[in-house]
Coordinates of C-alpha atoms in Angstrom, one line a residue:
X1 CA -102.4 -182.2 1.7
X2 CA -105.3 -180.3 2.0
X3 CA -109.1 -181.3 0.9
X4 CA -110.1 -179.1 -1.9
X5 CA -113.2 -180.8 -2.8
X6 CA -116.2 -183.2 -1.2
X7 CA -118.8 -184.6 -3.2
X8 CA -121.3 -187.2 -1.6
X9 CA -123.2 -189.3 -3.8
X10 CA -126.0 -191.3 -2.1
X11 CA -123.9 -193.2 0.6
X12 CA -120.4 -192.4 -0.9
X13 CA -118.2 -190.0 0.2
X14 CA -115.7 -188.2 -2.5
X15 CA -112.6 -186.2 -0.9
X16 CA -110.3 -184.7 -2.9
X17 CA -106.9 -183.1 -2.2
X18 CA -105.1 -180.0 -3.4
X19 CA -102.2 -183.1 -4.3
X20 CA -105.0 -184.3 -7.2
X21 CA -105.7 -187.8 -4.9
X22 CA -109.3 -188.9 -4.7
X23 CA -111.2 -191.0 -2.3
X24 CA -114.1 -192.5 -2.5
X25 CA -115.4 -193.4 1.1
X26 CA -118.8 -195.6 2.0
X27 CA -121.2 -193.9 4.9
X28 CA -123.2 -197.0 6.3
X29 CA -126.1 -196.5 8.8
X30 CA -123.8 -198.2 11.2
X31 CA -119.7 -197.4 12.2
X32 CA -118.6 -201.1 10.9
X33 CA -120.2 -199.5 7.1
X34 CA -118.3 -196.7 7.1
X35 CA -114.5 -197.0 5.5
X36 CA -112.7 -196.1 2.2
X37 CA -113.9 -198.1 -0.4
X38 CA -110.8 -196.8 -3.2
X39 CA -108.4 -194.4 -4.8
X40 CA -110.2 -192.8 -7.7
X41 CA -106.8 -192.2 -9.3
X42 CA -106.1 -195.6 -12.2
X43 CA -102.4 -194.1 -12.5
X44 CA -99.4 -193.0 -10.5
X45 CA -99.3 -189.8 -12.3
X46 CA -102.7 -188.8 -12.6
X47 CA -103.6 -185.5 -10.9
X48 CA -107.2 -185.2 -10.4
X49 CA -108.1 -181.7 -10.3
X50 CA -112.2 -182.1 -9.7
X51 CA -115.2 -183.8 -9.4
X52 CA -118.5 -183.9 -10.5
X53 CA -121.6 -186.2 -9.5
X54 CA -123.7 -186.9 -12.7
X55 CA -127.0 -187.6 -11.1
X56 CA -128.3 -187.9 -14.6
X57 CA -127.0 -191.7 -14.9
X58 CA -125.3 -192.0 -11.0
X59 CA -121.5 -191.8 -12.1
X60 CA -118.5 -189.7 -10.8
X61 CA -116.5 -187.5 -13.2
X62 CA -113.3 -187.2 -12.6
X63 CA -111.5 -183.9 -14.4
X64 CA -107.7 -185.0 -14.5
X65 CA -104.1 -184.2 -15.7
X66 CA -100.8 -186.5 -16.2
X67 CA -97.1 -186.4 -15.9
X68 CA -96.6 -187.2 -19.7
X69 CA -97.8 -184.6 -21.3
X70 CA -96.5 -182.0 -18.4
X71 CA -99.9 -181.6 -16.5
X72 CA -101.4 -179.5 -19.7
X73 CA -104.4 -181.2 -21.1
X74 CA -107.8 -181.9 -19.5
X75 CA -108.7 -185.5 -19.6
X76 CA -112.3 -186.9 -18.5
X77 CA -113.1 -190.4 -17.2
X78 CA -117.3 -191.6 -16.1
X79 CA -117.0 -194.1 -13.5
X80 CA -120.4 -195.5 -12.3
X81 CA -121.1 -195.2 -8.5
X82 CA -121.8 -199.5 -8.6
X83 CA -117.8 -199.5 -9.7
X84 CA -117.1 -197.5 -6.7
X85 CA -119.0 -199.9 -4.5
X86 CA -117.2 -202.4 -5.8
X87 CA -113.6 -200.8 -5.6
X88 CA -113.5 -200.9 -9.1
X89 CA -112.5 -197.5 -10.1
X90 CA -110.5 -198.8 -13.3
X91 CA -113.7 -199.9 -14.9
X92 CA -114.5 -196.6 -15.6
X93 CA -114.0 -195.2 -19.2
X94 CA -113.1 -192.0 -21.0
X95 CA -114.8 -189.1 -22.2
X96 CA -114.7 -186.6 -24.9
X97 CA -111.4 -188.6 -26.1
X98 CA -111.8 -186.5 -30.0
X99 CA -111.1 -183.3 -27.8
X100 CA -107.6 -181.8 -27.3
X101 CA -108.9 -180.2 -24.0
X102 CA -105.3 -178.3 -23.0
X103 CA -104.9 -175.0 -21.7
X104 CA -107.2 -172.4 -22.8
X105 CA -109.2 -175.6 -23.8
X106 CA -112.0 -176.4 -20.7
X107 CA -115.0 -178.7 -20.0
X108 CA -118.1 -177.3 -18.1
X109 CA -120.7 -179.2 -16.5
X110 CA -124.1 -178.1 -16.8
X111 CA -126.7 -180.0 -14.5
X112 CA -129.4 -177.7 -14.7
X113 CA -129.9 -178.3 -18.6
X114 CA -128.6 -181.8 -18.4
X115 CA -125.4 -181.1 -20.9
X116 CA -121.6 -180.6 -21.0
X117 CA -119.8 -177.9 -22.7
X118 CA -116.2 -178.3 -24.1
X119 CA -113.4 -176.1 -26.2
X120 CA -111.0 -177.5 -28.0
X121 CA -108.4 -174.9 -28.0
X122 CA -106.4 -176.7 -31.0
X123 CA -109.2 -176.2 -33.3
X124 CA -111.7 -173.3 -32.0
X125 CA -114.5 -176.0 -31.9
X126 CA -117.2 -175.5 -28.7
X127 CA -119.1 -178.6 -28.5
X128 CA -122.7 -179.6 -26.5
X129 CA -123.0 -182.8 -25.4
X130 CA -125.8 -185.0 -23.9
X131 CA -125.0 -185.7 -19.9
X132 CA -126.6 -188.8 -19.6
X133 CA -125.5 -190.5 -22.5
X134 CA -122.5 -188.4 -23.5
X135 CA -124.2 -188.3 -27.0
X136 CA -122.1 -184.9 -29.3
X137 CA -124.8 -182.7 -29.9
X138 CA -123.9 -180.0 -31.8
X139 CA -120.5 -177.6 -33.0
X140 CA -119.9 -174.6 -32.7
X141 CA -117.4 -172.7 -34.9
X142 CA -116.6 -169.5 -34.4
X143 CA -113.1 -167.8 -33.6
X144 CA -114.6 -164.1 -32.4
X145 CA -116.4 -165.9 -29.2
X146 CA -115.0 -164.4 -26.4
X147 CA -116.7 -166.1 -23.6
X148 CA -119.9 -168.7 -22.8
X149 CA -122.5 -168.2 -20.0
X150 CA -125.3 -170.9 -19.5
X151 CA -128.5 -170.7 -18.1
X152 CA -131.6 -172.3 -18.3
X153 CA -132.6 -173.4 -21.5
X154 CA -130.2 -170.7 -23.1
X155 CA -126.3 -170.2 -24.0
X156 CA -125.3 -166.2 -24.1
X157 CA -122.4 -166.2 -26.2
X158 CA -120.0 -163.0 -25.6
X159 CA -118.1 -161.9 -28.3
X160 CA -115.0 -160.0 -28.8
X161 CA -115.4 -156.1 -28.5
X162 CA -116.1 -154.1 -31.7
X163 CA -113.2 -152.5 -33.7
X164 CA -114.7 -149.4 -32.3
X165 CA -115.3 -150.7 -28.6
X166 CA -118.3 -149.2 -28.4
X167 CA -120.3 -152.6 -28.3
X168 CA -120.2 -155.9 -28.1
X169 CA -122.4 -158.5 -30.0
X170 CA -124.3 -161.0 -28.3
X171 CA -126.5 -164.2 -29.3
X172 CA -128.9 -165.7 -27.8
X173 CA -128.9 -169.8 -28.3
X174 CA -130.8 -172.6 -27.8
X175 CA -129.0 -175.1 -25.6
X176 CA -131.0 -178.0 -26.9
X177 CA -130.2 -177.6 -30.2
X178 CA -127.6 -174.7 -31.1
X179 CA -130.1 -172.1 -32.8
X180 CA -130.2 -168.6 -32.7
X181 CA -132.7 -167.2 -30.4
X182 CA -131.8 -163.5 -30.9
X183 CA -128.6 -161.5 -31.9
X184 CA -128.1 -158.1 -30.8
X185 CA -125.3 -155.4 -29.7
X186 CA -125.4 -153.9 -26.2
X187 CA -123.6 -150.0 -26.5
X188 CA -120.6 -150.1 -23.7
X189 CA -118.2 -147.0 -22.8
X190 CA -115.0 -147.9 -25.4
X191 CA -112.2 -147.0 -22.8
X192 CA -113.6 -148.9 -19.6
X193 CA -113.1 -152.5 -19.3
X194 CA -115.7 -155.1 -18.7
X195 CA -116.3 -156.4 -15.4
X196 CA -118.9 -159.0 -15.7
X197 CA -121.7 -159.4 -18.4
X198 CA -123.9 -162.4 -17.0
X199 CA -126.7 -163.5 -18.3
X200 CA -130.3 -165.3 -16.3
X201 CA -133.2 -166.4 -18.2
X202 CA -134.3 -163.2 -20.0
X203 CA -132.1 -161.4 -17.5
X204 CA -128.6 -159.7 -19.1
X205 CA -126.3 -158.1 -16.7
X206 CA -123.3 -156.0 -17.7
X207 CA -121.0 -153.8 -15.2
X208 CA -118.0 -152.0 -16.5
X209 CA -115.2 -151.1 -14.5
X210 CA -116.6 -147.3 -12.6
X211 CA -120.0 -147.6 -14.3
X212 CA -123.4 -148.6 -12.9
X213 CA -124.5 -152.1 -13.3
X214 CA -126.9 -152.5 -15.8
X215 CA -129.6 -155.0 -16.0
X216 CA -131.4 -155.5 -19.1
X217 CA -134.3 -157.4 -20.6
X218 CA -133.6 -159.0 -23.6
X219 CA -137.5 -159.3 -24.8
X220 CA -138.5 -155.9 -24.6
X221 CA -135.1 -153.9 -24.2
X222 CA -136.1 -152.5 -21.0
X223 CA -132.9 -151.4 -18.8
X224 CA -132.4 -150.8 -14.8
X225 CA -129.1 -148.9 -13.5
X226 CA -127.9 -149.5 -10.2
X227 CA -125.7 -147.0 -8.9
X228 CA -122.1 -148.6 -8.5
X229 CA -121.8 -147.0 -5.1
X230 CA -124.8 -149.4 -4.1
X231 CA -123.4 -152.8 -6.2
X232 CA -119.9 -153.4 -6.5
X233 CA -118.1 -155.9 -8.5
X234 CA -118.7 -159.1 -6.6
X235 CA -116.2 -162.1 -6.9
X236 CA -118.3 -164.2 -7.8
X237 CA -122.3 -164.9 -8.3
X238 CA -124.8 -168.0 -8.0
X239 CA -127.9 -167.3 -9.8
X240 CA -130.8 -168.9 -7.7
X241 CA -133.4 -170.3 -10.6
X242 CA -136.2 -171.4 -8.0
X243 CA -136.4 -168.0 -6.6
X244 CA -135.3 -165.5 -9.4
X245 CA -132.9 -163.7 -7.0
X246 CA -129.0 -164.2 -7.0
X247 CA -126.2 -164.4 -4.6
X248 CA -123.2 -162.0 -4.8
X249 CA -120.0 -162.9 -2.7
X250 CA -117.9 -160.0 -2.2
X251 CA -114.7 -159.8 0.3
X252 CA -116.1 -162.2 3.1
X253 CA -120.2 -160.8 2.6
X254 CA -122.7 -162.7 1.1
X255 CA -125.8 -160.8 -0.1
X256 CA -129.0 -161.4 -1.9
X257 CA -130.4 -159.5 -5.1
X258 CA -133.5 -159.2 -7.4
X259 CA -133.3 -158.6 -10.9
X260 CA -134.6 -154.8 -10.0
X261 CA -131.5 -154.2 -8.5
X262 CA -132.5 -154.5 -5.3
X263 CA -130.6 -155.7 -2.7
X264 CA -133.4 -158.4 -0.7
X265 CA -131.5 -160.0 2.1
X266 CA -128.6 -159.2 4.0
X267 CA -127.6 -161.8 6.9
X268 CA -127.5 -161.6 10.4
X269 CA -124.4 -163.9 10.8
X270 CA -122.7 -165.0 7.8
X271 CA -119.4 -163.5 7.3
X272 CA -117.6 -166.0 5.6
X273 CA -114.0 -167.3 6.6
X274 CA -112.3 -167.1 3.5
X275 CA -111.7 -163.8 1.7
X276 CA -111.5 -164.8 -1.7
X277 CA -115.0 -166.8 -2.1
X278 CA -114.2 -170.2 -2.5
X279 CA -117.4 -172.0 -3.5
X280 CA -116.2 -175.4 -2.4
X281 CA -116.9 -173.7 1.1
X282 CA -120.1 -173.2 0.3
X283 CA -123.6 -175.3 0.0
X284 CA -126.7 -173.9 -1.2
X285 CA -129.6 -176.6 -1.0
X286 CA -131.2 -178.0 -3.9
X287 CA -135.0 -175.8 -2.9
X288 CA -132.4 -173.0 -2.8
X289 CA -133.6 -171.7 0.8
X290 CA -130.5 -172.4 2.7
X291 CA -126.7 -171.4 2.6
X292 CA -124.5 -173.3 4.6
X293 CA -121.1 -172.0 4.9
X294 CA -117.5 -171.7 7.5
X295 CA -117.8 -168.2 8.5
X296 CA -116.1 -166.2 11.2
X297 CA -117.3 -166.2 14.4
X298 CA -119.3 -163.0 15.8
X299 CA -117.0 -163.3 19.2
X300 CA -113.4 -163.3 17.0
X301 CA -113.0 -166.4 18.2
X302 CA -109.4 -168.0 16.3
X303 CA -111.8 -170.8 15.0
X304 CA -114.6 -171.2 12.5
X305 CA -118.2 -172.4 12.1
X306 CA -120.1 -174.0 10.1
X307 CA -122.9 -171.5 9.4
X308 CA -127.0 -172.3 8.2
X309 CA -128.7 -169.1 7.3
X310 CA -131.8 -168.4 5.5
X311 CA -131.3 -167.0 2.1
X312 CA -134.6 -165.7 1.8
X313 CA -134.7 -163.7 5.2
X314 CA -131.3 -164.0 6.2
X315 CA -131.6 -165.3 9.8
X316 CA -129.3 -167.9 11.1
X317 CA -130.7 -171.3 11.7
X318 CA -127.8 -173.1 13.4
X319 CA -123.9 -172.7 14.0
X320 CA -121.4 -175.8 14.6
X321 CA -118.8 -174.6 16.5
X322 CA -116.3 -176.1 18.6
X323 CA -117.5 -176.9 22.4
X324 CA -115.1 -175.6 25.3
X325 CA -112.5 -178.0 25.9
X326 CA -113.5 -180.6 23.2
X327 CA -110.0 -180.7 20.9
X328 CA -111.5 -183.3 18.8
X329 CA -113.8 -180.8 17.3
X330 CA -111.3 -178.1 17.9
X331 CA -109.6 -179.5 15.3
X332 CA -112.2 -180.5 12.7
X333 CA -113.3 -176.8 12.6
X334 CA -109.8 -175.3 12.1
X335 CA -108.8 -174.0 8.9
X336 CA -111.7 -175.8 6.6
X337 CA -111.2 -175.8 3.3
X338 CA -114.3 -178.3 1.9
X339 CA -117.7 -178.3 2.9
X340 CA -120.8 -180.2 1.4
X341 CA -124.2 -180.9 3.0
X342 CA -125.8 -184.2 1.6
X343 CA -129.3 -183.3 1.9
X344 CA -130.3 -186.9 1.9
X345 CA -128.7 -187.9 4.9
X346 CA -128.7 -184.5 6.2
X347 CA -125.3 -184.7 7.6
X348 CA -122.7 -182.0 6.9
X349 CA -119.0 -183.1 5.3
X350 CA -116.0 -180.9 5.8
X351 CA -112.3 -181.2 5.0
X352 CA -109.6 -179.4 6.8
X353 CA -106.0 -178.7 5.8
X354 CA -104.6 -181.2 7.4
X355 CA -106.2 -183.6 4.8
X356 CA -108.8 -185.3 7.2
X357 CA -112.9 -185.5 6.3
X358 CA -115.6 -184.9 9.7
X359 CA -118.6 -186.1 9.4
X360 CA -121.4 -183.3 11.3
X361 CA -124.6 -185.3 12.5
X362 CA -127.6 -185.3 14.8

């Protein structure tokens, strides 16, 4: 089935497929190196359903569902990459085992702050832990919560519309320790709904459906419209910390904004493949100067490419695309549906739907 997911982690290769199998694969500096090392899977009926690389203390999570309790509830394992090595996936161990993590329950991985957050549905308990030492760090109990954004250093917590609906309250926490920075109530029209309310550093942004966005400063109250005619509802976002801008993905166009409302880049060729913005086909690089993306091809062409563009200016810096006549590569660049750059080796990975991983290299 198809690769959903790559993660590279030093000189392992993860691939994982839309059937929940995981592989973990070694990348040598010579051929006779390269080779897959294990299944990440312990069980016949574990589906894993994603990955994340905890650079924090070099271990794979795995995010996985089982056959016995009818795929419903999140379970978590930590498998050190010197495991991997060693095709010893089994010696990993479990996580967050107290938590009943099943559907709405969720676990979110937060490497910028260095934490996880959980819900346990069953209970209406949000937890913080520690990422490096899975250490619980504080609860949080409180059944009006409708929603948890994290940024740096902060937690927004987005509550349930007023009786009224004309505002809904906010806090402001600490994501070290759980206190309350600053509580407030942002004024919303009562009979449109809610688009997005997001939330960067000091930053709160809030777009109702028809309505400008609005961006507002938490610190001194100061607010920005921007006229929805000139931002639209965007499928998704990634905030980009080093540069105080952020990236909107909207239909198969990527743009850049600042927290004026300004749109700041707009690229000269980088219209994504995909329509619906899948993020696992997209790498931004850890200096967050570079996207790297399959896109359509400016000629029509029935193939992708692999796209490098400057997010700051939005030139393009190089295309991969298939040479005339080469079916090997042909086929590599048809239909991708994973894509990760390991900046270390500075190689490109991408998965197709045919299951297979390419390896791009100078």
């Amino acid at each position: 089935s198809k690769i959903t997911e790559i993660v590279a982690a030093k000189d392992v290769i993860f691939a994982l497929a839309q059937s929940g199998v995981c592989v973990a694969y070694s990348r040598g500096s010579i051929e006779a190196e390269n080779g897959r090392l294990c299944f990440l899977n312990v069980s016949p009926d574990e589906v894993i359903r994603s990955l994340f690389y905890n650079k924090a203390n070099n271990s794979i999570i795995t995010v996985s569902v089982y056959k016995q309790d009818n795929f419903s509830s999140l379970n978590c394992r930590s498998t050190p990459l010197e495991y991997i090595r060693r095709r010893d996936p089994g010696a990993g161990f479990s996580l967050f085992e107290t938590e009943s993590l099943r559907y709405p329950g969720f676990v979110e991985f937060d490497d910028v702050n260095g934490k996880v957050l959980t819900y346990s549905a069953a209970d209406k308990i949000y937890k913080v832990w520690d990422l490096k030492n899975y250490n619980h760090l504080y609860s949080i109990h409180d059944n009006n919560i409708h929603e948890i954004k994290i940024s740096p250093g902060i937690m927004l917590l987005i509550y349930h519309k007023s009786a009224s609906g004309g505002h809904v309250p906010l806090k402001i926490l600490s994501i070290d320790n759980g206190d309350v920075l600053q509580s407030f109530k942002h004024q919303i029209h009562r009979s449109r709904k809610i688009d997005f309310i997001e939330q960067f550093n000091e930053k709160l942004l809030i777009k109702q459906e028809y309505e400008n966005l609005q961006i507002v400063d938490v610190r001194t109250g100061d607010r920005t419209d921007v006229g929805c005619s000139h931002f639209m509802t965007p499928s998704a976002f990634i905030f980009l910390y080093e540069n105080q801008l952020f990236l909107t993905f909207r239909h198969r166009n990527v743009a850049v904004w600042n927290f004026r409302g300004e749109k700041v880049t707009t690229f000269e060729d980088h219209t994504l493949w995909h329509p619906d913005c899948n993020t696992n086909n997209i790498y931004i690089t850890s200096q967050q100067d570079l996207i790297i993306s399959y896109c359509k091809q400016s000629d029509g062409s029935e193939l992708g490419s692999i796209n490098v563009s400057s997010i700051l200016n939005g030139g393009s810096l190089a295309r991969i695309s298939a040479r005339q006549g080469n079916a090997r590569e042909r086929m590599a660049l048809e239909d991708v549906t994973a894509l990760f750059y390991n900046e270390e080796r500075n190689e490109i990975y991408t998965g197709n739907k045919d299951g297979r991983v390419h390896i791009w290299t100078n």
